[in-house]
Amino acid sequence: MAAISDQPLPIIQLTPLENTLKSLLLDVADYIRERTIAEGGNAADTPRTVLRFTGGWVRDKLLGIDSHDIDVGINNMTGYQFGLLLKDYLDIPENLQKYKKNHNNGELKDAIVSLHKIEANPEKSKHLETVTTKIFGLDIDLVNLRKETYSDDSRNPQMEFGTAEEDAMRRDATINALFYNLNESKVEDFTRRGFEDMRDQVIRTPMEPYQTFKDDPLRVLRLIRFASRLGYRIDEDTENAMKNKDISEALKLKISRERVGTEMTKMLKGPDPRGALQFIDRLELYQTIFANHQDDVGVDTSSWALAYNALQELLHSEDTSIPIARVRDLLIRDAQEAYYAWVIAAFAPWSTVPDRVAQGPKAKPLPPRAAEVAKDSLRADNKTINLLRDAACHWRSIVGVKSSLLEERMSGTAAEIRQQIGLYIRTWNKDWRLCCTLAILQEVAQGGEFNKVIQEYNKFLSYLVEHNLENVYDMKPIVNGVEVAQHLAAPKGPWMSKALDMVIRWQLLHPEITDKAKALEEVSSRKEELDIRSK
């Protein structure tokens, strides 16, 4: 088979630093050959080492995206063997100096910070050690070209030395199988489809897609991530294989939950989270990725698209009207909160499913479904699990409070209504803004018209701003427990927590008063409610 496609391939322009790295690596290859010959090897029988930049770096370079993470493919030795010889070469002082002469501005950093060997697992490979290191400030992985053989029960292949073509064909997508040959300064397309698919903005597997995914089901998620990140479409045959029930089952059985969680995090932190969720939705992978491991209860995703499209509209609407921008700015204040908003959108279907019921008289309530699924299916961190717990627990309360306020169904004076709403927000916990975001998505998913829902939340949030309730969760009592105990001449005890809660309630009712004495008077007047017990 020809090594490259018939059409002319593009020329990659290296940065000065990349050019220096290329020169270094080729000089090391020459050094290795010369040393072998000097040690008695026959020049005719001593092969030249061929080096290639592989995979993602080539793709990004062709897209005009700079990358400081480079995989170097080696044709005739392991990455660890090459790495040790690279270190030997740079230990010769004059060798390093010649690369610095073209970088007088300090751009050339330390030659090698460290060589970190990644041990080969004998169960997975023929002792093919790789090395990760930093050279001239660039993150470099040194690895031999390889071919792979898979078993039915594991995504971890048996690996052997392979040709460049075998290495290209084992990769997850044709656009990730392009190589840059350092020896010949040219792009190589051994799949014969990589550059064409980049031009046409298509994601496809180099080999037959069903077997590709059966071998390593994680590739399903990786291709969704690349398609959403690059704005590419997935090839029809590839998409049909991704939908296959055998592949869904293999994804459940062969892939660790941590790896699934890592891929989902990358998708939701990527440039198009909505695109990733659309692919998952269309490919009917929701219950495979966000699987319930506790019982047989399923989840309805028929209205999920309404939720994630609503979040996309909220975050990126071209409508410059005040309500959308105001709601967005009040609820989702930075990139981190935008990421967590997408997490909430991803779990929106599970946020409507009733919780499991704990058994036994002393059993603690079980977490909401969304939190359980995040823990069991994605091995999510505690921050994410706690956020999903709070959002699932409180979104209905938020809808109710918002509606009661706007429909003037809350009883009491204006000050008492402010107090009630402040207390509600404190029960919604510190991420109450993201809980409100889920409330919006659920109202839209349940049939609410987006603009009408946004207008209502704009009014609700405007009330919070006007009544200085935005930061009420963080509000502290103006007196502390010791001051209250001294004022009441009472011993410290459990009653103090209730007393400080009284102070918070009083402060919400009287925001204009900041005098500690007044707060202490309030506690004194209600002393009988505290059940203070003398020692």
Coordinates of C-alpha atoms in Angstrom, one line a residue:
M1 CA 0.0 0.0 0.0
A2 CA 1.3 3.5 -0.8
A3 CA 2.5 5.4 2.2
I4 CA 0.6 8.6 1.4
S5 CA -2.6 9.6 -0.3
D6 CA -2.5 10.5 -4.0
Q7 CA -3.2 14.2 -3.4
P8 CA -0.4 16.6 -2.5
L9 CA -0.1 17.0 1.3
P10 CA 0.4 20.3 3.0
I11 CA 3.8 21.6 4.2
I12 CA 4.1 22.1 7.9
Q13 CA 5.9 25.3 9.0
L14 CA 7.8 24.7 12.3
T15 CA 8.4 27.3 14.9
P16 CA 12.0 28.2 15.6
L17 CA 11.7 26.1 18.8
E18 CA 10.2 23.1 17.0
N19 CA 13.0 23.4 14.3
T20 CA 15.6 23.3 17.1
L21 CA 13.9 20.2 18.6
K22 CA 13.8 18.6 15.2
S23 CA 17.6 19.3 14.6
L24 CA 18.4 17.9 18.1
L25 CA 16.4 14.7 17.6
L26 CA 17.9 14.1 14.1
D27 CA 21.4 14.7 15.5
V28 CA 20.7 12.2 18.2
A29 CA 19.6 9.7 15.6
D30 CA 23.0 10.2 13.7
Y31 CA 24.9 10.0 17.0
I32 CA 23.3 6.7 17.8
R33 CA 24.2 5.3 14.4
E34 CA 27.7 6.6 14.5
R35 CA 28.2 5.2 18.0
T36 CA 26.9 1.8 16.9
I37 CA 29.3 1.8 13.9
A38 CA 32.2 2.9 16.1
E39 CA 31.5 0.0 18.4
G40 CA 32.0 -2.4 15.5
G41 CA 28.7 -2.3 13.7
N42 CA 28.7 -2.6 9.9
A43 CA 27.6 0.7 8.3
A44 CA 25.6 -1.1 5.6
D45 CA 23.8 -3.2 8.2
T46 CA 23.2 -0.4 10.7
P47 CA 19.7 1.1 9.9
R48 CA 19.0 4.8 10.2
T49 CA 16.6 5.8 12.9
V50 CA 13.5 7.4 11.4
L51 CA 11.7 9.9 13.7
R52 CA 8.1 11.3 13.3
F53 CA 6.0 13.8 15.2
T54 CA 2.7 11.9 15.4
G55 CA -1.0 12.3 16.1
G56 CA -2.5 15.3 17.7
W57 CA 0.4 17.7 17.1
V58 CA 0.2 17.1 13.4
R59 CA -3.6 17.6 13.4
D60 CA -3.4 20.8 15.4
K61 CA -0.5 22.2 13.3
L62 CA -2.5 21.7 10.2
L63 CA -5.4 23.5 11.9
G64 CA -3.1 26.4 12.8
I65 CA -3.2 25.6 16.5
D66 CA 0.1 25.7 18.4
S67 CA 0.8 22.7 20.6
H68 CA 3.5 22.3 23.2
D69 CA 2.8 18.6 23.6
I70 CA 4.6 16.4 21.0
D71 CA 4.6 12.6 20.6
V72 CA 7.8 11.4 18.9
G73 CA 7.4 8.0 17.1
I74 CA 10.6 6.0 16.7
N75 CA 11.0 3.2 14.2
N76 CA 13.7 0.9 15.6
M77 CA 13.9 1.2 19.4
T78 CA 11.8 1.9 22.5
G79 CA 11.3 5.5 23.7
Y80 CA 13.3 4.7 26.8
Q81 CA 16.3 3.5 24.8
F82 CA 16.2 6.6 22.7
G83 CA 15.7 8.8 25.8
L84 CA 18.8 7.4 27.5
L85 CA 20.9 8.0 24.4
L86 CA 19.4 11.5 24.0
K87 CA 20.6 12.2 27.6
D88 CA 24.0 10.8 26.8
Y89 CA 24.3 13.1 23.8
L90 CA 23.2 16.2 25.7
D91 CA 25.6 15.4 28.5
I92 CA 28.4 16.4 26.1
P93 CA 28.7 20.2 26.9
E94 CA 29.4 21.4 23.3
N95 CA 26.4 19.6 22.0
L96 CA 23.9 21.6 24.0
Q97 CA 25.6 24.9 23.2
K98 CA 25.1 24.6 19.5
Y99 CA 21.3 24.6 19.9
K100 CA 21.4 27.7 22.2
K101 CA 23.1 29.9 19.7
N102 CA 19.9 30.6 17.7
H103 CA 17.9 31.4 20.8
N104 CA 19.6 34.2 22.6
N105 CA 16.4 35.6 24.0
G106 CA 16.1 32.9 26.6
E107 CA 13.4 31.0 24.7
L108 CA 15.5 27.9 24.9
K109 CA 14.9 26.5 28.4
D110 CA 16.7 23.7 30.1
A111 CA 17.5 20.9 27.7
I112 CA 16.1 18.1 29.7
V113 CA 14.3 18.6 33.0
S114 CA 13.9 14.9 33.7
L115 CA 13.4 11.6 31.9
H116 CA 10.4 9.8 33.4
K117 CA 10.2 6.2 32.3
I118 CA 6.7 4.7 31.9
E119 CA 7.3 1.0 32.6
A120 CA 5.8 -1.4 30.2
N121 CA 3.3 -3.8 31.7
P122 CA 4.3 -7.3 30.5
E123 CA 0.6 -8.2 30.4
K124 CA 0.0 -5.5 27.8
S125 CA 3.1 -5.3 25.7
K126 CA 6.4 -6.7 24.7
H127 CA 8.3 -4.5 27.2
L128 CA 7.8 -1.4 25.1
E129 CA 8.8 1.3 27.5
T130 CA 8.0 4.9 26.7
V131 CA 9.5 8.1 28.1
T132 CA 7.9 11.4 29.0
T133 CA 10.2 14.4 29.3
K134 CA 10.5 18.1 28.8
I135 CA 12.9 19.3 26.1
F136 CA 13.4 23.0 25.5
G137 CA 10.2 23.7 27.5
L138 CA 8.2 21.4 25.3
D139 CA 6.4 18.3 26.7
I140 CA 7.7 15.3 24.8
D141 CA 6.6 11.7 24.7
L142 CA 9.2 9.3 23.2
V143 CA 7.5 6.1 22.0
N144 CA 8.2 3.4 19.4
L145 CA 6.0 2.7 16.5
R146 CA 3.7 -0.1 17.4
K147 CA 0.9 -2.4 16.4
E148 CA -1.8 -3.7 18.7
T149 CA -3.7 -7.0 19.3
Y150 CA -6.8 -7.0 21.5
S151 CA -8.6 -9.6 23.6
D152 CA -12.4 -9.6 24.1
D153 CA -12.4 -8.6 27.7
S154 CA -9.9 -5.7 27.8
R155 CA -9.3 -2.4 26.0
N156 CA -5.6 -2.8 26.9
P157 CA -3.8 -4.3 23.9
Q158 CA -0.9 -6.6 23.4
M159 CA 1.6 -4.3 21.8
E160 CA 4.5 -5.1 19.5
F161 CA 7.0 -3.1 17.4
G162 CA 5.2 -2.1 14.2
T163 CA 5.6 -0.2 11.0
A164 CA 4.6 3.4 10.5
E165 CA 1.5 2.2 8.6
E166 CA 0.6 -0.2 11.4
D167 CA 1.0 2.5 13.9
A168 CA -1.3 4.9 11.9
M169 CA -4.0 2.3 11.3
R170 CA -4.3 1.4 15.1
R171 CA -5.3 5.0 15.9
D172 CA -8.8 6.2 16.8
A173 CA -9.4 8.6 13.9
T174 CA -7.8 9.3 10.5
I175 CA -7.2 12.9 11.5
N176 CA -5.2 11.7 14.4
A177 CA -3.1 9.3 12.3
L178 CA -1.1 11.9 10.3
F179 CA 2.6 11.9 10.8
Y180 CA 5.3 14.5 10.2
N181 CA 8.5 12.7 9.1
L182 CA 11.5 14.6 10.6
N183 CA 14.0 12.9 8.3
E184 CA 12.2 13.9 5.2
S185 CA 10.4 17.1 6.4
K186 CA 7.0 16.0 5.1
V187 CA 3.5 15.0 6.2
E188 CA 2.6 11.4 5.8
D189 CA -0.9 10.0 5.5
F190 CA -0.7 6.2 5.8
T191 CA -4.5 5.8 6.2
R192 CA -4.9 7.6 2.8
R193 CA -7.9 9.5 4.3
G194 CA -6.5 11.7 7.1
F195 CA -5.9 14.9 5.2
E196 CA -9.0 14.4 3.0
D197 CA -11.1 14.0 6.2
M198 CA -9.6 17.2 7.7
R199 CA -10.5 19.1 4.5
D200 CA -14.0 17.7 4.6
Q201 CA -14.3 18.0 8.4
V202 CA -15.1 14.4 9.0
I203 CA -14.4 12.0 11.9
R204 CA -13.9 8.4 10.9
T205 CA -11.8 5.4 12.1
P206 CA -8.8 4.3 10.0
M207 CA -10.0 0.7 10.1
E208 CA -13.5 -0.9 10.1
P209 CA -15.4 1.0 12.8
Y210 CA -17.3 -1.8 14.6
Q211 CA -14.1 -3.8 15.3
T212 CA -12.2 -0.5 16.2
F213 CA -14.8 0.2 18.9
K214 CA -15.1 -3.4 20.0
D215 CA -11.3 -3.4 20.6
D216 CA -11.3 -0.2 22.5
P217 CA -14.8 1.2 23.3
L218 CA -13.3 4.4 24.8
R219 CA -12.7 5.5 21.2
V220 CA -16.4 6.2 21.0
L221 CA -16.1 8.9 23.6
R222 CA -12.8 10.2 22.2
L223 CA -14.4 10.6 18.7
I224 CA -17.4 12.4 20.2
R225 CA -14.9 14.7 22.0
F226 CA -12.9 15.4 18.8
A227 CA -16.0 16.0 16.7
S228 CA -17.4 18.5 19.2
R229 CA -14.1 20.2 19.8
L230 CA -13.4 20.6 16.1
G231 CA -17.0 21.1 14.9
Y232 CA -16.6 18.1 12.6
R233 CA -19.4 15.6 11.6
I234 CA -19.0 11.9 12.3
D235 CA -18.9 9.6 9.3
E236 CA -22.1 7.6 8.8
D237 CA -20.6 4.2 9.0
T238 CA -18.6 5.2 12.1
E239 CA -21.8 6.7 13.7
N240 CA -23.8 3.5 13.0
A241 CA -21.1 1.4 14.7
M242 CA -21.1 3.8 17.7
K243 CA -24.9 3.1 18.1
N244 CA -24.5 -0.6 18.0
K245 CA -25.7 -2.3 21.3
D246 CA -22.6 -4.5 21.4
I247 CA -20.4 -1.4 21.5
S248 CA -22.6 0.1 24.3
E249 CA -22.2 -3.1 26.3
A250 CA -18.5 -3.2 25.7
L251 CA -18.2 0.4 26.8
K252 CA -19.9 -0.6 30.1
L253 CA -17.8 -3.7 30.6
K254 CA -14.3 -2.8 29.3
I255 CA -13.8 0.8 30.2
S256 CA -13.1 2.1 33.8
R257 CA -15.5 4.6 35.1
E258 CA -12.6 7.0 35.8
R259 CA -11.7 7.0 32.0
V260 CA -15.3 7.7 31.1
G261 CA -15.4 10.5 33.6
T262 CA -12.1 12.0 32.3
E263 CA -13.5 12.0 28.7
M264 CA -16.7 13.7 29.8
T265 CA -14.8 16.3 31.7
K266 CA -12.8 17.1 28.6
M267 CA -15.9 17.4 26.5
L268 CA -17.7 19.7 29.0
K269 CA -14.6 21.9 29.3
G270 CA -14.1 22.0 25.6
P271 CA -15.2 24.6 23.1
D272 CA -18.6 23.0 22.3
P273 CA -20.1 21.1 25.3
R274 CA -23.6 21.3 23.7
G275 CA -22.3 19.6 20.6
A276 CA -20.9 16.8 22.7
L277 CA -24.2 16.3 24.5
Q278 CA -26.0 16.3 21.2
F279 CA -23.8 13.5 19.9
I280 CA -24.5 11.5 23.1
D281 CA -28.2 12.1 22.7
R282 CA -28.4 11.3 19.0
L283 CA -26.2 8.1 19.4
E284 CA -28.5 6.9 22.2
L285 CA -25.5 6.6 24.6
Y286 CA -27.0 8.5 27.6
Q287 CA -27.9 5.4 29.7
T288 CA -24.5 3.8 28.8
I289 CA -22.4 6.8 29.9
F290 CA -24.7 8.1 32.7
A291 CA -25.6 4.6 33.9
N292 CA -27.6 3.7 37.0
H293 CA -25.7 1.0 38.9
Q294 CA -28.0 0.9 41.9
D295 CA -31.2 -0.7 40.6
D296 CA -33.3 -1.1 37.4
V297 CA -34.8 2.4 37.3
G298 CA -34.3 4.1 33.9
V299 CA -34.3 7.7 32.8
D300 CA -36.3 9.6 30.3
T301 CA -34.1 11.7 27.9
S302 CA -36.9 12.7 25.5
S303 CA -36.8 16.3 26.6
W304 CA -33.1 16.5 27.4
A305 CA -32.3 18.4 24.2
L306 CA -34.5 21.2 25.5
A307 CA -32.4 21.5 28.6
Y308 CA -28.9 21.6 27.0
N309 CA -30.1 23.8 24.1
A310 CA -31.5 26.2 26.8
L311 CA -28.1 26.4 28.5
Q312 CA -26.4 27.0 25.1
E313 CA -28.9 29.9 24.5
L314 CA -28.4 31.3 28.0
L315 CA -24.6 31.2 27.6
H316 CA -24.1 32.2 24.0
S317 CA -27.3 33.9 22.8
E318 CA -26.9 36.5 20.1
D319 CA -29.9 38.3 21.6
T320 CA -28.4 41.2 23.4
S321 CA -31.6 42.0 25.3
I322 CA -31.2 42.7 29.0
P323 CA -33.0 39.7 30.5
I324 CA -30.7 37.0 29.0
A325 CA -27.5 38.9 29.7
R326 CA -28.6 39.8 33.2
V327 CA -29.6 36.3 34.2
R328 CA -26.4 34.9 32.7
D329 CA -24.2 37.4 34.5
L330 CA -25.8 36.8 37.8
L331 CA -25.9 33.0 37.7
I332 CA -22.8 32.0 35.7
R333 CA -20.0 34.4 36.6
D334 CA -16.9 32.7 35.2
A335 CA -15.6 29.8 33.1
Q336 CA -15.5 27.4 36.1
E337 CA -19.2 28.1 36.8
A338 CA -19.9 27.6 33.0
Y339 CA -18.3 24.2 33.2
Y340 CA -20.4 23.2 36.2
A341 CA -23.5 24.5 34.5
W342 CA -22.8 22.1 31.7
V343 CA -22.3 19.3 34.3
I344 CA -25.8 20.1 35.6
A345 CA -27.2 20.1 32.1
A346 CA -25.6 16.7 31.5
F347 CA -27.3 15.2 34.5
A348 CA -30.6 17.1 34.1
P349 CA -32.6 13.9 33.1
W350 CA -31.5 12.2 36.3
S351 CA -32.4 15.3 38.4
T352 CA -36.1 14.5 37.9
V353 CA -36.0 10.8 38.8
P354 CA -37.3 10.1 42.4
D355 CA -34.5 9.1 44.9
R356 CA -34.1 5.6 46.1
V357 CA -35.7 5.0 49.5
A358 CA -33.5 4.0 52.3
Q359 CA -34.6 0.8 54.2
G360 CA -34.6 0.4 57.9
P361 CA -35.8 2.7 60.8
K362 CA -32.3 4.3 61.3
A363 CA -31.3 4.4 57.7
K364 CA -30.0 7.7 56.4
P365 CA -31.7 9.3 53.3
L366 CA -30.0 8.3 50.1
P367 CA -28.4 10.8 47.7
P368 CA -30.4 12.1 44.7
R369 CA -30.1 10.0 41.6
A370 CA -27.9 12.5 39.8
A371 CA -25.3 12.4 42.6
E372 CA -25.4 8.6 42.7
V373 CA -24.9 8.3 38.9
A374 CA -22.1 10.9 38.9
K375 CA -20.3 8.9 41.6
D376 CA -20.9 5.4 40.2
S377 CA -20.6 6.0 36.4
L378 CA -18.0 8.8 36.2
R379 CA -16.2 8.6 39.5
A380 CA -16.9 12.3 39.9
D381 CA -15.1 14.3 42.5
N382 CA -16.8 15.4 45.7
K383 CA -17.3 19.0 44.5
T384 CA -19.3 17.7 41.5
I385 CA -21.2 15.2 43.5
N386 CA -22.2 17.7 46.1
L387 CA -23.2 20.3 43.5
L388 CA -25.5 17.7 41.7
R389 CA -26.9 16.7 45.1
D390 CA -27.8 20.3 46.0
A391 CA -29.1 21.1 42.5
A392 CA -31.3 18.0 42.4
C393 CA -32.6 18.6 46.0
H394 CA -33.4 22.3 45.5
W395 CA -34.5 23.1 42.0
R396 CA -38.1 22.5 42.7
S397 CA -38.0 24.7 45.8
I398 CA -36.4 27.5 43.6
V399 CA -39.2 27.2 41.1
G400 CA -41.8 27.4 43.8
V401 CA -40.3 30.4 45.6
K402 CA -39.8 32.3 42.4
S403 CA -43.4 31.6 41.3
S404 CA -44.8 32.5 44.7
L405 CA -42.9 35.8 44.7
L406 CA -43.8 36.9 41.2
E407 CA -47.4 35.8 41.6
E408 CA -47.6 37.7 45.0
R409 CA -48.6 34.5 46.9
M410 CA -46.1 35.0 49.7
S411 CA -47.7 36.2 52.9
G412 CA -46.4 38.9 55.3
T413 CA -45.0 42.4 55.1
A414 CA -42.3 43.3 52.6
A415 CA -39.6 42.8 55.2
E416 CA -41.0 39.4 56.1
I417 CA -41.1 38.3 52.5
R418 CA -37.4 39.4 52.2
Q419 CA -36.6 37.4 55.3
Q420 CA -38.4 34.3 53.9
I421 CA -36.5 34.4 50.6
G422 CA -33.2 35.0 52.3
L423 CA -33.8 32.0 54.5
Y424 CA -34.7 29.9 51.5
I425 CA -31.5 30.9 49.7
R426 CA -29.4 29.9 52.7
T427 CA -31.0 26.4 52.6
W428 CA -30.1 26.1 48.8
N429 CA -26.4 26.3 49.9
K430 CA -23.4 28.1 48.5
D431 CA -24.0 27.0 44.9
W432 CA -27.5 28.3 44.8
R433 CA -26.8 30.2 41.6
L434 CA -26.1 26.9 39.8
C435 CA -29.2 25.4 41.4
C436 CA -31.2 28.2 39.9
T437 CA -29.6 27.3 36.5
L438 CA -30.9 23.8 36.8
A439 CA -34.4 25.2 37.7
I440 CA -34.3 27.2 34.5
L441 CA -33.3 24.2 32.4
Q442 CA -36.0 22.0 34.0
E443 CA -38.7 24.6 33.4
V444 CA -37.8 24.8 29.8
A445 CA -37.5 21.0 29.5
Q446 CA -40.9 20.6 30.9
G447 CA -42.5 22.8 28.3
G448 CA -41.7 26.4 29.4
E449 CA -41.0 28.9 26.6
F450 CA -37.3 29.9 26.9
N451 CA -37.8 33.7 26.7
K452 CA -40.8 33.6 29.2
V453 CA -38.8 31.5 31.7
I454 CA -35.8 33.9 31.4
Q455 CA -38.0 36.9 31.9
E456 CA -39.4 35.4 35.1
Y457 CA -35.9 34.6 36.5
N458 CA -34.7 38.0 35.5
K459 CA -37.5 39.5 37.7
F460 CA -36.7 37.1 40.5
L461 CA -33.0 37.8 40.4
S462 CA -33.6 41.5 40.1
Y463 CA -35.6 41.3 43.4
L464 CA -32.6 39.6 45.0
V465 CA -30.2 42.3 43.8
E466 CA -32.6 45.1 44.9
H467 CA -33.0 43.7 48.3
N468 CA -29.3 42.9 48.8
L469 CA -29.8 39.1 49.0
E470 CA -27.2 38.0 46.4
N471 CA -24.7 37.1 49.1
V472 CA -27.1 36.1 51.9
Y473 CA -25.7 32.6 52.0
D474 CA -22.4 34.0 53.2
M475 CA -24.0 36.4 55.8
K476 CA -22.6 36.0 59.3
P477 CA -24.4 36.9 62.6
I478 CA -23.3 40.3 63.8
V479 CA -22.7 38.8 67.3
N480 CA -20.9 35.6 68.0
G481 CA -21.8 32.7 70.4
V482 CA -19.5 33.9 73.2
E483 CA -21.1 37.4 73.1
V484 CA -24.5 35.9 73.3
A485 CA -23.6 33.6 76.2
Q486 CA -22.0 36.5 78.2
H487 CA -25.1 38.6 77.6
L488 CA -27.4 35.9 78.8
A489 CA -25.0 34.9 81.6
A490 CA -25.5 31.3 80.4
P491 CA -23.1 28.4 80.0
K492 CA -22.1 27.4 76.5
G493 CA -24.1 24.6 74.9
P494 CA -26.1 23.4 72.0
W495 CA -28.6 26.2 72.5
M496 CA -26.0 28.7 71.0
S497 CA -26.6 27.4 67.5
K498 CA -30.3 28.2 67.8
A499 CA -29.5 31.6 69.2
L500 CA -27.3 32.5 66.3
D501 CA -30.0 31.3 63.9
M502 CA -32.4 33.8 65.7
V503 CA -29.8 36.5 65.0
I504 CA -29.7 35.7 61.3
R505 CA -33.4 35.8 61.1
W506 CA -33.6 39.1 62.9
Q507 CA -30.9 40.6 60.6
L508 CA -32.8 39.5 57.5
L509 CA -35.9 41.2 59.0
H510 CA -33.9 44.4 60.0
P511 CA -31.1 44.8 57.4
E512 CA -30.8 48.5 58.3
I513 CA -29.8 47.8 61.9
T514 CA -26.1 46.9 62.6
D515 CA -26.1 47.6 66.3
K516 CA -25.0 44.5 68.2
A517 CA -27.0 45.5 71.3
K518 CA -30.2 45.4 69.3
A519 CA -29.4 41.8 68.2
L520 CA -28.7 40.8 71.8
E521 CA -32.0 42.3 72.9
E522 CA -33.8 40.1 70.4
V523 CA -32.1 37.0 71.8
S524 CA -32.9 38.1 75.3
S525 CA -36.6 38.6 74.5
R526 CA -36.8 35.0 73.2
K527 CA -34.6 33.4 75.8
E528 CA -37.3 30.9 76.8
E529 CA -37.2 29.4 73.3
L530 CA -33.6 28.4 73.6
D531 CA -34.0 25.7 76.3
I532 CA -30.8 26.8 78.1
R533 CA -29.8 24.2 80.7
S534 CA -27.6 25.2 83.6
K535 CA -24.6 22.9 84.4

